[in-house]
XYZ file of C-alpha atoms in Angstrom:
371
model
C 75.016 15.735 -75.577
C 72.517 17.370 -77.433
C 72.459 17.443 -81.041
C 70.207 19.098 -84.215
C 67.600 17.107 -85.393
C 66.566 17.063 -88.995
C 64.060 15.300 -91.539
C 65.705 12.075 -93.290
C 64.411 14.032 -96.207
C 67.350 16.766 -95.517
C 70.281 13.562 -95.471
C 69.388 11.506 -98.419
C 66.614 11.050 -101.699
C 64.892 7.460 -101.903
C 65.779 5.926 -105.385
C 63.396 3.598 -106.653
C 65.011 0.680 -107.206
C 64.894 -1.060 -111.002
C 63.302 -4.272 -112.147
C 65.532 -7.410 -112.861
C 63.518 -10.376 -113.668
C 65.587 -13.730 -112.607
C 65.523 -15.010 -116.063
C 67.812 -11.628 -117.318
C 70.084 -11.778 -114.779
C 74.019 -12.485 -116.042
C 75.593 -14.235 -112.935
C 78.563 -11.872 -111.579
C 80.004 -9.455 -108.712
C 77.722 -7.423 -108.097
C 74.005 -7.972 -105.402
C 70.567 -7.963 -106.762
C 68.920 -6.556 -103.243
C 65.083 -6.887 -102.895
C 62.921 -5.449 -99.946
C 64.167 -8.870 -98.168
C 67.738 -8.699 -98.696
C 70.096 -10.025 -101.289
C 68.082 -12.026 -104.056
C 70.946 -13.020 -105.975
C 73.842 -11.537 -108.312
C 74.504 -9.993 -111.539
C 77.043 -8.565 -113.753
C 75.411 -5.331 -113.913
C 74.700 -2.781 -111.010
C 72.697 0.670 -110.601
C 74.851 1.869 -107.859
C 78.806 1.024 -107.779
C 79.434 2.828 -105.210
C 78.669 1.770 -101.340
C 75.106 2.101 -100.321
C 72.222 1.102 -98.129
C 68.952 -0.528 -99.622
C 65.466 -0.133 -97.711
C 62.498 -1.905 -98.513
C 59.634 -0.525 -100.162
C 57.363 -3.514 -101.102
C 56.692 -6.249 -98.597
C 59.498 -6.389 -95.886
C 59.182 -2.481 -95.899
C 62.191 -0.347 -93.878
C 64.419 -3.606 -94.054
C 67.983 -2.487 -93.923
C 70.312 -3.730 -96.640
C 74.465 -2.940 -96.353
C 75.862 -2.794 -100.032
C 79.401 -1.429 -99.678
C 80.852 -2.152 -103.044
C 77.175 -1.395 -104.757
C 74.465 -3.203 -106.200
C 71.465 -3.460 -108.129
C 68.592 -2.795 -106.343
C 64.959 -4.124 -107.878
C 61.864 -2.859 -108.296
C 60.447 -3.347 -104.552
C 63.182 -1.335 -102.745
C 64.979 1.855 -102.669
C 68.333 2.761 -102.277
C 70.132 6.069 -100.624
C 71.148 8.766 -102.464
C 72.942 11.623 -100.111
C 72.001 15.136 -100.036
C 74.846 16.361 -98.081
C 77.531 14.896 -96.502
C 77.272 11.778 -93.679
C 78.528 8.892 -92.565
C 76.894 5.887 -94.730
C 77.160 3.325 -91.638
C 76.545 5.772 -89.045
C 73.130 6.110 -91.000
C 72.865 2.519 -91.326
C 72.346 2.129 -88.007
C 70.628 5.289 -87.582
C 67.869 4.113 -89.491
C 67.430 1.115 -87.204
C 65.919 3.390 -84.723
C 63.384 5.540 -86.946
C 60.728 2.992 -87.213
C 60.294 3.006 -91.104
C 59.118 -0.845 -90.504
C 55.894 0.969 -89.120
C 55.253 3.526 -91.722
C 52.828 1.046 -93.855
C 49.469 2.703 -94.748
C 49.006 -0.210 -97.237
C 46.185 -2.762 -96.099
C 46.990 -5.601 -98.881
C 50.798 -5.729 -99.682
C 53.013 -3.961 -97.339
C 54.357 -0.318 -98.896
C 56.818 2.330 -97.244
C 55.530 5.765 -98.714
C 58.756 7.467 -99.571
C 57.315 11.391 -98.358
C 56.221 9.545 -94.889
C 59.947 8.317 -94.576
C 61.306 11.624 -95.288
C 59.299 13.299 -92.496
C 61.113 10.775 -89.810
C 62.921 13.347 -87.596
C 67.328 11.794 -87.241
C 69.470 13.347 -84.877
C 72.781 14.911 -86.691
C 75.900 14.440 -85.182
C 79.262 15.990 -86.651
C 80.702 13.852 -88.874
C 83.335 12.763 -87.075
C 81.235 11.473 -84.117
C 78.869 10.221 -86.693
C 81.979 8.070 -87.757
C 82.834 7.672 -84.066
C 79.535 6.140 -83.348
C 80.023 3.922 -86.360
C 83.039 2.027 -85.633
C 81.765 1.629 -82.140
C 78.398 -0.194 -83.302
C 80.212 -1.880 -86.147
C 82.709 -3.437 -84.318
C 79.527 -4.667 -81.459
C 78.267 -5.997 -84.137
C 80.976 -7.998 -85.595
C 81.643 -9.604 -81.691
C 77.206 -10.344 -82.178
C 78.459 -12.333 -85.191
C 80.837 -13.904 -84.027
C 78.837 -15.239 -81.228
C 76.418 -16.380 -83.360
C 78.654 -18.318 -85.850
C 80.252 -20.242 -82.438
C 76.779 -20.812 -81.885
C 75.799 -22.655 -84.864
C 78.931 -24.484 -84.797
C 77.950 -25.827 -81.117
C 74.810 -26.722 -82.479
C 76.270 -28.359 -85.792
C 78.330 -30.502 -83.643
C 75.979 -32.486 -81.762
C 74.749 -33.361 -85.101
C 78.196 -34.659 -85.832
C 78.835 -36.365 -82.546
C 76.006 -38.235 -83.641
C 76.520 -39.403 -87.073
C 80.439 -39.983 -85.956
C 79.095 -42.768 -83.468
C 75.830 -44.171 -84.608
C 75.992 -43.567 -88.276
C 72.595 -42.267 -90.532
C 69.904 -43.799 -88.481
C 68.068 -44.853 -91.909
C 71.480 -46.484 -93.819
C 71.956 -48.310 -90.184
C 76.122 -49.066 -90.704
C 76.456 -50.887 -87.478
C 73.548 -53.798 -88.460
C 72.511 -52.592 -84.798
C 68.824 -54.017 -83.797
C 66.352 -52.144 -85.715
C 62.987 -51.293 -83.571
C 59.570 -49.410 -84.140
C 59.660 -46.238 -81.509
C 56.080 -47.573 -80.184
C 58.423 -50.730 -79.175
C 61.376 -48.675 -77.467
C 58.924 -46.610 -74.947
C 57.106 -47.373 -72.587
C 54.169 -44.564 -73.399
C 53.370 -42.601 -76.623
C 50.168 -40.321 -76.362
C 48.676 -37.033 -78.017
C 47.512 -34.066 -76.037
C 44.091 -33.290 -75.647
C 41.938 -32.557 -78.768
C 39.067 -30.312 -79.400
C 36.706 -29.037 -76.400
C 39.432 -30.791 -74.045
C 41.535 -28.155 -74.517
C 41.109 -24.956 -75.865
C 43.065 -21.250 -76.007
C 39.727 -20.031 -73.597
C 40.744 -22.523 -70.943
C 44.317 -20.676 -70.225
C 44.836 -18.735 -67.193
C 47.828 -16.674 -65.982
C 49.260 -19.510 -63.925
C 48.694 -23.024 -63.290
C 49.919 -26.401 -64.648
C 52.045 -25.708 -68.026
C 50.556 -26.611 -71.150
C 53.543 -27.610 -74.058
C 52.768 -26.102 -77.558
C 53.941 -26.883 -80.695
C 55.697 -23.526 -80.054
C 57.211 -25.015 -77.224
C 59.167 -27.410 -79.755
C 62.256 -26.970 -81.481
C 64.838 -29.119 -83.002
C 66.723 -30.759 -80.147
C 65.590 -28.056 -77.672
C 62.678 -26.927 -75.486
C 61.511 -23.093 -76.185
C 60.484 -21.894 -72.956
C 59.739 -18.432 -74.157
C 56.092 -18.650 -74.996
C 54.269 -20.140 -71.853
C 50.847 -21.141 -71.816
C 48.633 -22.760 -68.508
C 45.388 -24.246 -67.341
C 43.933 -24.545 -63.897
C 44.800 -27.065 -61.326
C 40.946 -28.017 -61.322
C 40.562 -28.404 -65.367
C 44.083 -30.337 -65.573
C 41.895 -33.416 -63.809
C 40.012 -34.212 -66.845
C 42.889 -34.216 -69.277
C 45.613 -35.841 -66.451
C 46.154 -38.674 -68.524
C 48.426 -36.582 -70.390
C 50.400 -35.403 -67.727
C 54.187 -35.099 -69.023
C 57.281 -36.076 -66.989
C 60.332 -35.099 -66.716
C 62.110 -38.058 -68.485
C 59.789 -37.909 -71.139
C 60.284 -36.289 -75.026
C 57.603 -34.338 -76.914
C 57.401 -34.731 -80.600
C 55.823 -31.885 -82.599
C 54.079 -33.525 -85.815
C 52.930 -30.381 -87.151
C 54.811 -27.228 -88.640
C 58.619 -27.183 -89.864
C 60.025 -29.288 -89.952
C 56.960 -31.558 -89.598
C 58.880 -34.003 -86.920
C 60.932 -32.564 -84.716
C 61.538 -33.808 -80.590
C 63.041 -32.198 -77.771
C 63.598 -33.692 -74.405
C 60.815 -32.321 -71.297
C 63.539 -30.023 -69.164
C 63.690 -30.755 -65.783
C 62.298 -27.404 -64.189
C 59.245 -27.547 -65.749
C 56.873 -28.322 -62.912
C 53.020 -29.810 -63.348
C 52.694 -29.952 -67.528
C 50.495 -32.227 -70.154
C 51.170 -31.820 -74.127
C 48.505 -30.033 -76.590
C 47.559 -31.475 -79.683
C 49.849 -32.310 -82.363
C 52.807 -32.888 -79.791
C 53.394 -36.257 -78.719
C 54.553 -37.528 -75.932
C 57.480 -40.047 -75.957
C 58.393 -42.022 -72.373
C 61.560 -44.002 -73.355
C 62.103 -47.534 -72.082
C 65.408 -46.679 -69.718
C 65.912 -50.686 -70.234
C 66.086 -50.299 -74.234
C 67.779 -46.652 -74.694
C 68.369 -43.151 -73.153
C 66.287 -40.092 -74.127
C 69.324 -38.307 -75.317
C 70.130 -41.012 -78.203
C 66.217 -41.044 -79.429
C 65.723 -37.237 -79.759
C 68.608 -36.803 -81.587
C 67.526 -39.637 -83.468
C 64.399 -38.191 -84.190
C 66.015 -35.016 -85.029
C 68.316 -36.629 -87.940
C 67.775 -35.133 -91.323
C 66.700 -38.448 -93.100
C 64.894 -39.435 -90.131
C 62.896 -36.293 -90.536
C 62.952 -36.441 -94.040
C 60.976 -40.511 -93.653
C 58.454 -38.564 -92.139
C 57.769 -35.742 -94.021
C 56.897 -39.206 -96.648
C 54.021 -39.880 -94.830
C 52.528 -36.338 -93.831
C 48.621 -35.593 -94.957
C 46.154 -33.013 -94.579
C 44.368 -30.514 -97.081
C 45.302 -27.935 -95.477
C 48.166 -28.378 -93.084
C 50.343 -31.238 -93.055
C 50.935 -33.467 -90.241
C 51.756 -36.912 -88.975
C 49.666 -38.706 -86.882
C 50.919 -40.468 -83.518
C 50.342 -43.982 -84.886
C 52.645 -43.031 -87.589
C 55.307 -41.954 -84.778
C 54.225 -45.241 -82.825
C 56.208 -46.468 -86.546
C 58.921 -44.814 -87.196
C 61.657 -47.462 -87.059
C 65.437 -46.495 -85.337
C 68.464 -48.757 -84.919
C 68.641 -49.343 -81.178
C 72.790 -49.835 -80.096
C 73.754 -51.317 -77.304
C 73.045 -49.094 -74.191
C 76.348 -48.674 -73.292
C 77.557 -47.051 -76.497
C 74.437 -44.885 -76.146
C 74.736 -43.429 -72.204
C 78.768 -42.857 -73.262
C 77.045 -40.700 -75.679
C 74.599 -39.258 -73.604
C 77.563 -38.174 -71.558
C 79.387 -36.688 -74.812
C 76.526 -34.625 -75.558
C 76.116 -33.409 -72.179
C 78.966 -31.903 -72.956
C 77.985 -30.376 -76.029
C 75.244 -29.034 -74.459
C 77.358 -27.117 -71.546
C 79.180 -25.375 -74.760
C 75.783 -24.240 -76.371
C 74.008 -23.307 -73.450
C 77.607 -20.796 -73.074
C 77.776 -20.093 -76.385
C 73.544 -18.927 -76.024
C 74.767 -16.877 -73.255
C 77.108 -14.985 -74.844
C 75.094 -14.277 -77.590
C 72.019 -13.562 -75.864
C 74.275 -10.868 -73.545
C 76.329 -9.651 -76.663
C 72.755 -8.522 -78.463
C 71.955 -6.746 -74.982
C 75.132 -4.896 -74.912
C 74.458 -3.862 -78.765
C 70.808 -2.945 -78.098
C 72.138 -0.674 -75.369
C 74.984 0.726 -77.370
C 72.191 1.239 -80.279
C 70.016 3.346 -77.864
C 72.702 5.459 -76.369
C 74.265 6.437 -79.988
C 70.986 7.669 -80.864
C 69.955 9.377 -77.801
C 73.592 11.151 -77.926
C 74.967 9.595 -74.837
C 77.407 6.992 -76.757
């Protein structure tokens, strides 16, 4: 199908948005929208009718949805039509124009309102604009969704925990109370300095885990980085196994562990993440990342970070971090709970990561005409 094209200049005018310092604004219904989204509220609004906020300063083309109005500030504008469309439909629309691109600013970020205006749309009939709407609307309500049974998978392992341990700081149990350096068998830092550096990466070779690589409770397997067989000799020491946890002691949150995944292959740990071998004799790997992971736990930490310019902790001060150790038993009848819990993520991941596929697709068809 094969429709006109025509300036976004033709469909609607750019507003500029007005100023609302924080101090004047009178709690109440309606959104204060910035270039980065909603900001706060206020009693007041300079559109009350539905309308669609872009940002001008900073987070420039981000795509606001106001539909009962708001008061846009100073570092966005908002939509005012020119004829007649469908608001959504152009919602979406604009998600395909590439006004996140149109910065000619070399300082702060700026979106030129005459440069938007030239971006070419394609113009359906109103009612397939509204067609196309309700179709990407309701994809993206099933995206949401997804992601909310996400977070609640995620939440729960969280709960699991505190439901049969108990805060590992407050200790309710009177469990055994160890340092970490005394529950493993091996804690050690990657490489530093000339041992390893970004020119020593080649396309393929023996994996190399980066603080990247680290997230809270789970290994990011996205970003991949490698050294050659031959150079891995000098830093072998460091050679990760499977069984093992890396710690990340750098970034945010400044301690955070997730356990080495089985398919990994030949790997040693960079700077900044250290390596954790638990003590199968003392506890299981599942009960001390998640350990590790636990807000106050985390929190203790972020007590003893230093650096000028970056914080950090160092591994001696992991080696120190003190846990509450229960009784095996109680902790491999959790590692099987939280297998469990991990079955239910990794499906839950799935479905989001192949519901924001489907609405990527959708996305390009409706503005290609073939929706």
């Amino acid at each position: 199908m094969t429709w006109e094209t025509v300036p976004l200049g033709d469909v609607v005018e750019l507003m500029y948005g007005k100023a609302l310092k924080s101090g004047d604004r009178i709690e109440g219904r309606y959104p204060v929208v910035g270039s980065g989204g909603v900001v706060g509220t206020h009693a007041d609004a300079v559109v009350e009718s539905p309308t669609l906020v872009v940002g001008r300063k900073g987070s420039i083309g981000s795509l606001t949805w106001a539909p009962d109005g708001c008061w846009p500030i100073d570092t966005a504008y908002y939509v005012s039509p020119r004829r007649d469309f469908d608001l959504r439909w152009l919602y979406w629309t604009l998600h395909n124009v590439g006004l996140d691109r149109m910065n000619k600013s070399a300082a702060v970020p700026g979106l030129n309102r005459e440069d938007a205006y030239r971006a070419r749309i394609p113009l359906p009939p109103l009612p397939e604009q509204r067609r196309i709407a309700a179709i990407l609307d309701e994809a993206d309500a099933l995206r949401g969704h997804a992601t909310a049974a996400r977070a609640t998978a995620k939440s729960a392992t969280e709960s699991l925990f505190i439901s049969m341990f108990g805060d590992p700081l407050l200790n309710p149990h009177g469990w055994e109370v160890s340092t970490l350096g005394d529950i493993a068998t091996k804690i050690s830092d990657g490489p530093f300095g000339s041992n390893l550096k970004s020119s020593h990466y080649v396309e393929d070779g023996v994996r190399v885990v980066r603080l990247k690589n680290i997230g809270v409770g789970e290994f990011l397997d996205d970003d991949k980085a490698y050294i050659s067989r031959e150079h891995f000799q000098r830093p072998k020491r460091h050679e990760l196994d499977v069984q093992d946890i890396v710690v990340g002691t750098l970034g945010d949150p400044i301690l955070r562990a997730a356990a080495v995944p089985d398919n990994i292959g030949p790997a040693i740990n960079k700077a900044d993440c250290v390596q954790v071998r638990v003590d199968g004799n003392r506890s299981t790997r599942e009960y001390i990342v998640d350990a590790l992971n636990m807000r106050t736990v985390v929190g203790q930490a972020g007590l003893l970070a230093h650096g000028q310019t970056r914080s950090r902790i160092s591994m001696s001060q992991v080696r120190q971090l003190q846990l509450p150790v229960p009784p095996l038993s109680i902790q491999r009848e959790y590692g099987k709970l939280r297998q469990h819990h991990s079955m239910l993520l990794h499906a839950a991941e799935a479905r989001t990561a192949q519901l924001d596929a489907l609405f990527a697709s959708l996305q390009h068809r409706a503005f290609r005409g073939e929706l």
